[in-house]
Amino acid sequence: MSDRNQLLAMGFPQDRVDWALRATQSRGLQPALDHIIENEDKSIPNLALGAATIPDSDSRPNLDGDEVDEDDAAAIRAAMGKATANSIKCSQCGKTFKNVDLANFHAEKSGHDQFEESTEEIKPLTEAEKKAKLEELRAKMAEKREKKAILDAGEQKANEALRRKAGKDQAKAQEELKAKQIQKEVEQKRKDKIEDAKAKAVIRAQIEADKKARAEKAAKEKALREGKTWTDAGVVDAPESKPAAPVTESSSGLKGSDYKDTRLQIRSGGGPPMSLTFPSDKTLYDVALAFAEKNPSFGADSVTFTMSFPRRVFTRDEFGNTLRDLGLTPSAVLQAT
């Protein structure tokens, strides 16, 4: 390519290129380029000759440094029949381009790689053509923005679907976890209920056993007081031929009020009963003090004693009475609350 075509391909205006080549007398590409850069802010003088009279550096004959007149250069170029390249043409699609940058852009977009110089001059666009071209570019940009908006909307919709799915999955996981927790609590309550029922059954069995033992003891003491023989099968009348043995103070036929000591079994809650022995002359308040000392969860002034068989509730006024006066000798079972 000639110096002029190279400068035009760089995107410089044609009039400034012609001015630079004329001012530097076509001494080469670099002087012309320096002239354009140095005078880019200056107005272009009225050139007497057109661009066609400016000689190309590669078309000037080698005259060993002798300067060649511009008219001679034009005559030489015309004699050689060499036409000036005014554009670049794509050999594959036939499109022409004003400069190298546009040709490179076309090559990148289309993949074409075969170009040649062309003498076809690309005429500047008229005002109507410029408006039409501008409208075309605006239409293409609007179409491109519309396509991008559609793609963005689709992407946003897909992201929203993913977000909703993630929210549903999280909610489902939380519900499953909550259901498992509820099931675990229900199972624990069931187990606690079973254990509570077992504990109550043990307490009831113990109470029944105590009742039976007290009944047997009372029956045995009654039989002994009446001079009858006691066996595991029950009371057996003494033989008529044998007189009843006299009851002495040391025998077990003493009345309940005659016992010096009283053995009490005190129950509280579901724990094991507490067995305490007191002199029969001790008051019920003394029992409350001793019980509270061994069981700190109860207070001597607030504890209440009840008896299941026979059913009896001891009031606070009775706490000053002795165990003998209350009929608790020789033994009794109390419930503390």
CSV table of C-alpha atoms in Angstrom, one decimal:
chain,number,residue,atom,x,y,z
A,1,MET,CA,0.0,0.0,0.0
A,2,SER,CA,1.1,3.6,-0.7
A,3,ASP,CA,1.8,6.1,2.0
A,4,ARG,CA,-1.4,7.9,1.2
A,5,ASN,CA,-3.5,4.7,1.4
A,6,GLN,CA,-1.9,3.7,4.6
A,7,LEU,CA,-2.7,7.1,6.2
A,8,LEU,CA,-6.2,6.8,5.0
A,9,ALA,CA,-6.4,3.3,6.4
A,10,MET,CA,-5.4,4.7,9.7
A,11,GLY,CA,-8.5,6.7,9.7
A,12,PHE,CA,-7.1,10.2,9.0
A,13,PRO,CA,-9.2,12.5,6.9
A,14,GLN,CA,-8.3,12.6,3.2
A,15,ASP,CA,-7.8,16.4,3.1
A,16,ARG,CA,-5.3,16.2,6.0
A,17,VAL,CA,-3.5,13.3,4.4
A,18,ASP,CA,-3.2,15.2,1.1
A,19,TRP,CA,-2.0,18.3,3.0
A,20,ALA,CA,0.7,16.3,4.9
A,21,LEU,CA,2.0,14.5,1.8
A,22,ARG,CA,2.1,17.8,-0.1
A,23,ALA,CA,3.9,19.6,2.8
A,24,THR,CA,6.4,16.8,3.2
A,25,GLN,CA,6.9,16.4,-0.5
A,26,SER,CA,6.1,12.7,-0.1
A,27,ARG,CA,9.3,12.0,1.7
A,28,GLY,CA,7.8,9.0,3.4
A,29,LEU,CA,5.1,7.7,5.8
A,30,GLN,CA,6.7,8.9,9.0
A,31,PRO,CA,7.2,12.6,8.0
A,32,ALA,CA,3.6,12.7,6.8
A,33,LEU,CA,2.4,11.2,10.0
A,34,ASP,CA,4.4,13.6,12.1
A,35,HIS,CA,2.9,16.5,10.1
A,36,ILE,CA,-0.6,15.3,10.7
A,37,ILE,CA,-0.1,15.0,14.4
A,38,GLU,CA,1.7,18.3,14.8
A,39,ASN,CA,-1.0,20.2,12.8
A,40,GLU,CA,-4.1,18.4,13.9
A,41,ASP,CA,-5.5,21.6,15.6
A,42,LYS,CA,-4.7,23.8,12.6
A,43,SER,CA,-7.1,24.5,9.7
A,44,ILE,CA,-6.3,23.0,6.3
A,45,PRO,CA,-5.1,25.5,3.7
A,46,ASN,CA,-6.7,25.6,0.3
A,47,LEU,CA,-4.8,23.1,-1.8
A,48,ALA,CA,-4.2,24.0,-5.4
A,49,LEU,CA,-3.8,20.4,-6.4
A,50,GLY,CA,-6.0,17.4,-5.6
A,51,ALA,CA,-5.0,14.2,-4.1
A,52,ALA,CA,-4.4,12.6,-7.4
A,53,THR,CA,-1.4,14.9,-8.1
A,54,ILE,CA,0.3,13.7,-4.9
A,55,PRO,CA,3.0,11.1,-5.6
A,56,ASP,CA,3.1,7.9,-3.7
A,57,SER,CA,6.4,7.0,-2.0
A,58,ASP,CA,6.4,3.5,-3.5
A,59,SER,CA,5.6,4.8,-7.0
A,60,ARG,CA,8.4,7.3,-7.1
A,61,PRO,CA,11.4,6.1,-9.1
A,62,ASN,CA,14.8,5.8,-7.5
A,63,LEU,CA,16.7,8.9,-8.7
A,64,ASP,CA,19.5,8.6,-6.1
A,65,GLY,CA,18.1,11.3,-3.9
A,66,ASP,CA,17.2,13.7,-6.7
A,67,GLU,CA,13.9,15.5,-6.0
A,68,VAL,CA,11.1,14.8,-8.5
A,69,ASP,CA,8.6,17.4,-9.5
A,70,GLU,CA,5.0,16.7,-8.6
A,71,ASP,CA,3.9,17.0,-12.2
A,72,ASP,CA,6.6,14.6,-13.2
A,73,ALA,CA,5.6,12.2,-10.5
A,74,ALA,CA,2.0,12.3,-11.6
A,75,ALA,CA,3.2,11.8,-15.2
A,76,ILE,CA,5.4,8.9,-14.2
A,77,ARG,CA,2.5,7.3,-12.3
A,78,ALA,CA,0.1,7.7,-15.2
A,79,ALA,CA,2.7,6.4,-17.6
A,80,MET,CA,3.2,3.3,-15.5
A,81,GLY,CA,-0.5,2.8,-15.5
A,82,LYS,CA,-0.7,2.3,-11.8
A,83,ALA,CA,-4.0,3.3,-10.3
A,84,THR,CA,-4.3,4.6,-6.8
A,85,ALA,CA,-5.9,2.1,-4.3
A,86,ASN,CA,-8.9,3.9,-2.7
A,87,SER,CA,-10.4,1.0,-0.7
A,88,ILE,CA,-10.0,-2.6,0.5
A,89,LYS,CA,-12.1,-5.3,-1.0
A,90,CYS,CA,-13.0,-8.7,0.5
A,91,SER,CA,-12.4,-11.3,-2.2
A,92,GLN,CA,-14.8,-13.7,-0.6
A,93,CYS,CA,-17.9,-11.6,-0.3
A,94,GLY,CA,-17.1,-8.6,-2.5
A,95,LYS,CA,-17.6,-5.9,0.2
A,96,THR,CA,-15.4,-2.9,0.1
A,97,PHE,CA,-14.1,-1.0,3.1
A,98,LYS,CA,-12.6,2.5,3.5
A,99,ASN,CA,-9.7,1.5,5.7
A,100,VAL,CA,-7.8,-1.4,7.3
A,101,ASP,CA,-9.6,-1.1,10.6
A,102,LEU,CA,-13.0,-1.7,9.0
A,103,ALA,CA,-11.5,-4.6,7.0
A,104,ASN,CA,-10.1,-6.2,10.1
A,105,PHE,CA,-13.4,-5.8,11.9
A,106,HIS,CA,-15.1,-7.5,9.0
A,107,ALA,CA,-12.6,-10.3,9.1
A,108,GLU,CA,-13.2,-10.9,12.8
A,109,LYS,CA,-16.9,-11.0,12.4
A,110,SER,CA,-17.2,-13.0,9.2
A,111,GLY,CA,-14.0,-15.1,9.3
A,112,HIS,CA,-13.0,-14.0,5.8
A,113,ASP,CA,-9.2,-13.8,5.3
A,114,GLN,CA,-8.8,-12.8,1.6
A,115,PHE,CA,-8.6,-9.1,0.9
A,116,GLU,CA,-7.2,-7.0,-2.0
A,117,GLU,CA,-6.7,-3.3,-2.8
A,118,SER,CA,-9.4,-1.7,-4.9
A,119,THR,CA,-9.6,1.5,-6.9
A,120,GLU,CA,-13.2,1.8,-6.1
A,121,GLU,CA,-13.6,5.0,-4.1
A,122,ILE,CA,-16.1,4.8,-1.2
A,123,LYS,CA,-18.2,8.0,-1.5
A,124,PRO,CA,-19.2,9.7,1.6
A,125,LEU,CA,-22.7,9.2,2.7
A,126,THR,CA,-25.3,11.9,1.9
A,127,GLU,CA,-27.5,13.3,4.7
A,128,ALA,CA,-30.3,11.0,3.7
A,129,GLU,CA,-28.0,8.0,3.7
A,130,LYS,CA,-26.6,9.0,7.1
A,131,LYS,CA,-30.1,9.3,8.6
A,132,ALA,CA,-31.1,5.9,7.1
A,133,LYS,CA,-27.9,4.4,8.4
A,134,LEU,CA,-28.5,5.9,11.8
A,135,GLU,CA,-32.0,4.6,11.9
A,136,GLU,CA,-30.8,1.2,10.9
A,137,LEU,CA,-28.2,1.2,13.7
A,138,ARG,CA,-30.9,2.3,16.1
A,139,ALA,CA,-33.2,-0.4,15.0
A,140,LYS,CA,-30.4,-3.0,15.4
A,141,MET,CA,-29.6,-1.7,18.8
A,142,ALA,CA,-33.2,-1.7,19.9
A,143,GLU,CA,-33.6,-5.3,18.6
A,144,LYS,CA,-30.4,-6.2,20.5
A,145,ARG,CA,-31.7,-4.6,23.7
A,146,GLU,CA,-35.0,-6.4,23.2
A,147,LYS,CA,-33.3,-9.8,22.8
A,148,LYS,CA,-31.2,-9.0,25.9
A,149,ALA,CA,-34.3,-8.0,27.9
A,150,ILE,CA,-35.9,-11.3,26.9
A,151,LEU,CA,-32.8,-13.3,27.9
A,152,ASP,CA,-32.6,-11.4,31.2
A,153,ALA,CA,-36.3,-12.0,31.9
A,154,GLY,CA,-35.8,-15.7,31.2
A,155,GLU,CA,-32.8,-15.9,33.4
A,156,GLN,CA,-34.6,-14.0,36.1
A,157,LYS,CA,-37.5,-16.3,35.9
A,158,ALA,CA,-35.3,-19.3,36.1
A,159,ASN,CA,-33.5,-17.8,39.1
A,160,GLU,CA,-36.9,-17.1,40.8
A,161,ALA,CA,-37.9,-20.7,40.1
A,162,LEU,CA,-34.7,-22.0,41.7
A,163,ARG,CA,-35.2,-19.7,44.7
A,164,ARG,CA,-38.8,-20.8,45.2
A,165,LYS,CA,-37.7,-24.5,44.9
A,166,ALA,CA,-35.0,-23.9,47.5
A,167,GLY,CA,-37.5,-22.2,49.8
A,168,LYS,CA,-40.0,-25.1,49.4
A,169,ASP,CA,-37.2,-27.7,50.1
A,170,GLN,CA,-36.2,-25.8,53.2
A,171,ALA,CA,-39.7,-25.5,54.4
A,172,LYS,CA,-40.3,-29.2,53.8
A,173,ALA,CA,-37.1,-30.1,55.7
A,174,GLN,CA,-38.2,-27.9,58.6
A,175,GLU,CA,-41.7,-29.5,58.6
A,176,GLU,CA,-40.1,-33.0,58.6
A,177,LEU,CA,-37.8,-32.0,61.4
A,178,LYS,CA,-40.7,-30.6,63.4
A,179,ALA,CA,-42.8,-33.7,62.8
A,180,LYS,CA,-39.9,-35.9,64.0
A,181,GLN,CA,-39.5,-33.8,67.1
A,182,ILE,CA,-43.3,-34.0,67.8
A,183,GLN,CA,-43.2,-37.8,67.3
A,184,LYS,CA,-40.2,-38.0,69.6
A,185,GLU,CA,-42.0,-36.0,72.3
A,186,VAL,CA,-45.1,-38.1,72.0
A,187,GLU,CA,-43.0,-41.3,72.3
A,188,GLN,CA,-41.3,-39.9,75.4
A,189,LYS,CA,-44.6,-39.0,76.9
A,190,ARG,CA,-45.9,-42.5,76.2
A,191,LYS,CA,-42.8,-44.0,77.9
A,192,ASP,CA,-43.2,-41.6,80.9
A,193,LYS,CA,-46.9,-42.6,81.2
A,194,ILE,CA,-46.0,-46.3,81.2
A,195,GLU,CA,-43.2,-45.7,83.8
A,196,ASP,CA,-45.6,-43.7,85.9
A,197,ALA,CA,-48.3,-46.4,85.7
A,198,LYS,CA,-45.7,-49.0,86.7
A,199,ALA,CA,-44.6,-46.8,89.7
A,200,LYS,CA,-48.2,-46.3,90.7
A,201,ALA,CA,-48.8,-50.0,90.4
A,202,VAL,CA,-45.9,-50.7,92.7
A,203,ILE,CA,-47.1,-48.2,95.2
A,204,ARG,CA,-50.6,-49.7,95.2
A,205,ALA,CA,-49.2,-53.2,95.6
A,206,GLN,CA,-47.1,-52.0,98.5
A,207,ILE,CA,-50.1,-50.3,100.1
A,208,GLU,CA,-52.2,-53.4,99.7
A,209,ALA,CA,-49.4,-55.5,101.2
A,210,ASP,CA,-49.1,-53.1,104.1
A,211,LYS,CA,-52.9,-53.2,104.7
A,212,LYS,CA,-52.8,-57.0,104.6
A,213,ALA,CA,-49.8,-57.1,107.0
A,214,ARG,CA,-51.5,-54.7,109.4
A,215,ALA,CA,-54.8,-56.7,109.2
A,216,GLU,CA,-52.9,-60.0,109.9
A,217,LYS,CA,-51.0,-58.4,112.7
A,218,ALA,CA,-54.2,-57.0,114.3
A,219,ALA,CA,-55.9,-60.4,113.9
A,220,LYS,CA,-52.9,-62.1,115.4
A,221,GLU,CA,-52.8,-59.7,118.4
A,222,LYS,CA,-56.5,-60.1,118.9
A,223,ALA,CA,-56.2,-63.9,118.8
A,224,LEU,CA,-53.4,-63.8,121.3
A,225,ARG,CA,-55.4,-61.5,123.6
A,226,GLU,CA,-58.3,-63.9,123.4
A,227,GLY,CA,-56.0,-66.9,124.2
A,228,LYS,CA,-56.4,-68.4,120.7
A,229,THR,CA,-53.7,-70.0,118.6
A,230,TRP,CA,-52.5,-68.1,115.5
A,231,THR,CA,-51.3,-69.9,112.4
A,232,ASP,CA,-50.6,-68.8,108.8
A,233,ALA,CA,-54.0,-70.3,107.9
A,234,GLY,CA,-55.8,-68.1,110.5
A,235,VAL,CA,-57.1,-68.4,114.0
A,236,VAL,CA,-57.5,-71.8,115.6
A,237,ASP,CA,-59.5,-72.2,118.8
A,238,ALA,CA,-57.5,-73.6,121.7
A,239,PRO,CA,-58.3,-77.1,122.8
A,240,GLU,CA,-61.0,-77.2,125.6
A,241,SER,CA,-58.9,-79.6,127.7
A,242,LYS,CA,-56.1,-77.1,127.9
A,243,PRO,CA,-56.8,-73.9,129.8
A,244,ALA,CA,-55.6,-70.7,128.3
A,245,ALA,CA,-52.3,-69.6,129.4
A,246,PRO,CA,-52.4,-66.5,131.6
A,247,VAL,CA,-51.4,-63.4,129.9
A,248,THR,CA,-48.4,-61.7,131.5
A,249,GLU,CA,-46.9,-58.3,130.9
A,250,SER,CA,-44.2,-59.8,128.8
A,251,SER,CA,-46.6,-61.6,126.4
A,252,SER,CA,-47.7,-60.1,123.1
A,253,GLY,CA,-51.3,-59.7,124.3
A,254,LEU,CA,-50.8,-56.1,125.5
A,255,LYS,CA,-53.2,-53.5,124.5
A,256,GLY,CA,-52.1,-51.0,121.9
A,257,SER,CA,-52.1,-48.2,124.4
A,258,ASP,CA,-49.8,-50.2,126.7
A,259,TYR,CA,-46.8,-50.3,124.2
A,260,LYS,CA,-43.9,-48.0,125.3
A,261,ASP,CA,-42.7,-47.5,121.7
A,262,THR,CA,-44.4,-46.8,118.5
A,263,ARG,CA,-43.0,-47.7,115.1
A,264,LEU,CA,-44.1,-45.4,112.2
A,265,GLN,CA,-43.7,-45.9,108.5
A,266,ILE,CA,-43.9,-42.6,106.7
A,267,ARG,CA,-44.4,-42.4,103.0
A,268,SER,CA,-43.8,-39.3,100.8
A,269,GLY,CA,-44.1,-39.2,97.0
A,270,GLY,CA,-42.9,-42.2,95.0
A,271,GLY,CA,-39.7,-42.9,97.1
A,272,PRO,CA,-39.2,-45.7,99.6
A,273,PRO,CA,-41.0,-45.3,102.9
A,274,MET,CA,-39.1,-44.0,106.0
A,275,SER,CA,-39.3,-46.1,109.2
A,276,LEU,CA,-39.0,-44.3,112.5
A,277,THR,CA,-39.5,-45.5,116.1
A,278,PHE,CA,-40.6,-43.1,118.9
A,279,PRO,CA,-41.7,-43.4,122.5
A,280,SER,CA,-45.4,-43.6,122.6
A,281,ASP,CA,-45.5,-40.5,124.8
A,282,LYS,CA,-43.9,-38.4,122.0
A,283,THR,CA,-46.2,-36.0,120.2
A,284,LEU,CA,-47.0,-35.9,116.5
A,285,TYR,CA,-45.1,-32.7,116.2
A,286,ASP,CA,-41.9,-34.5,117.4
A,287,VAL,CA,-42.5,-36.9,114.5
A,288,ALA,CA,-42.8,-33.9,112.1
A,289,LEU,CA,-39.5,-32.5,113.4
A,290,ALA,CA,-37.7,-35.9,113.0
A,291,PHE,CA,-39.2,-36.4,109.6
A,292,ALA,CA,-38.3,-32.9,108.3
A,293,GLU,CA,-34.7,-33.3,109.6
A,294,LYS,CA,-34.2,-36.4,107.5
A,295,ASN,CA,-36.2,-35.1,104.5
A,296,PRO,CA,-35.3,-31.4,104.0
A,297,SER,CA,-38.0,-31.0,101.3
A,298,PHE,CA,-40.6,-30.9,104.0
A,299,GLY,CA,-41.0,-28.4,106.9
A,300,ALA,CA,-42.0,-29.4,110.4
A,301,ASP,CA,-44.6,-26.6,110.5
A,302,SER,CA,-46.1,-27.2,107.1
A,303,VAL,CA,-46.1,-31.0,106.7
A,304,THR,CA,-49.4,-32.8,106.9
A,305,PHE,CA,-49.9,-36.5,107.9
A,306,THR,CA,-52.7,-38.7,106.8
A,307,MET,CA,-53.6,-42.3,107.4
A,308,SER,CA,-55.2,-44.5,104.7
A,309,PHE,CA,-56.6,-47.3,106.9
A,310,PRO,CA,-58.6,-46.3,108.6
A,311,ARG,CA,-58.9,-43.0,106.6
A,312,ARG,CA,-57.8,-40.1,108.8
A,313,VAL,CA,-56.3,-36.7,108.3
A,314,PHE,CA,-54.4,-35.2,111.3
A,315,THR,CA,-55.0,-31.5,111.8
A,316,ARG,CA,-52.4,-29.0,113.1
A,317,ASP,CA,-54.4,-29.0,116.4
A,318,GLU,CA,-53.6,-32.7,116.9
A,319,PHE,CA,-49.8,-32.3,116.5
A,320,GLY,CA,-49.6,-31.6,120.3
A,321,ASN,CA,-51.2,-35.0,121.1
A,322,THR,CA,-49.1,-38.0,122.0
A,323,LEU,CA,-48.9,-41.0,119.6
A,324,ARG,CA,-50.7,-43.1,122.3
A,325,ASP,CA,-53.6,-40.6,122.5
A,326,LEU,CA,-53.8,-40.5,118.7
A,327,GLY,CA,-54.1,-44.3,118.6
A,328,LEU,CA,-51.0,-44.8,116.5
A,329,THR,CA,-49.4,-47.4,118.9
A,330,PRO,CA,-47.9,-49.9,118.5
A,331,SER,CA,-47.4,-49.1,114.7
A,332,ALA,CA,-49.0,-47.1,111.9
A,333,VAL,CA,-48.4,-46.1,108.3
A,334,LEU,CA,-48.6,-42.3,107.6
A,335,GLN,CA,-48.5,-40.4,104.3
A,336,ALA,CA,-46.7,-37.1,104.5
A,337,THR,CA,-47.6,-34.2,102.1
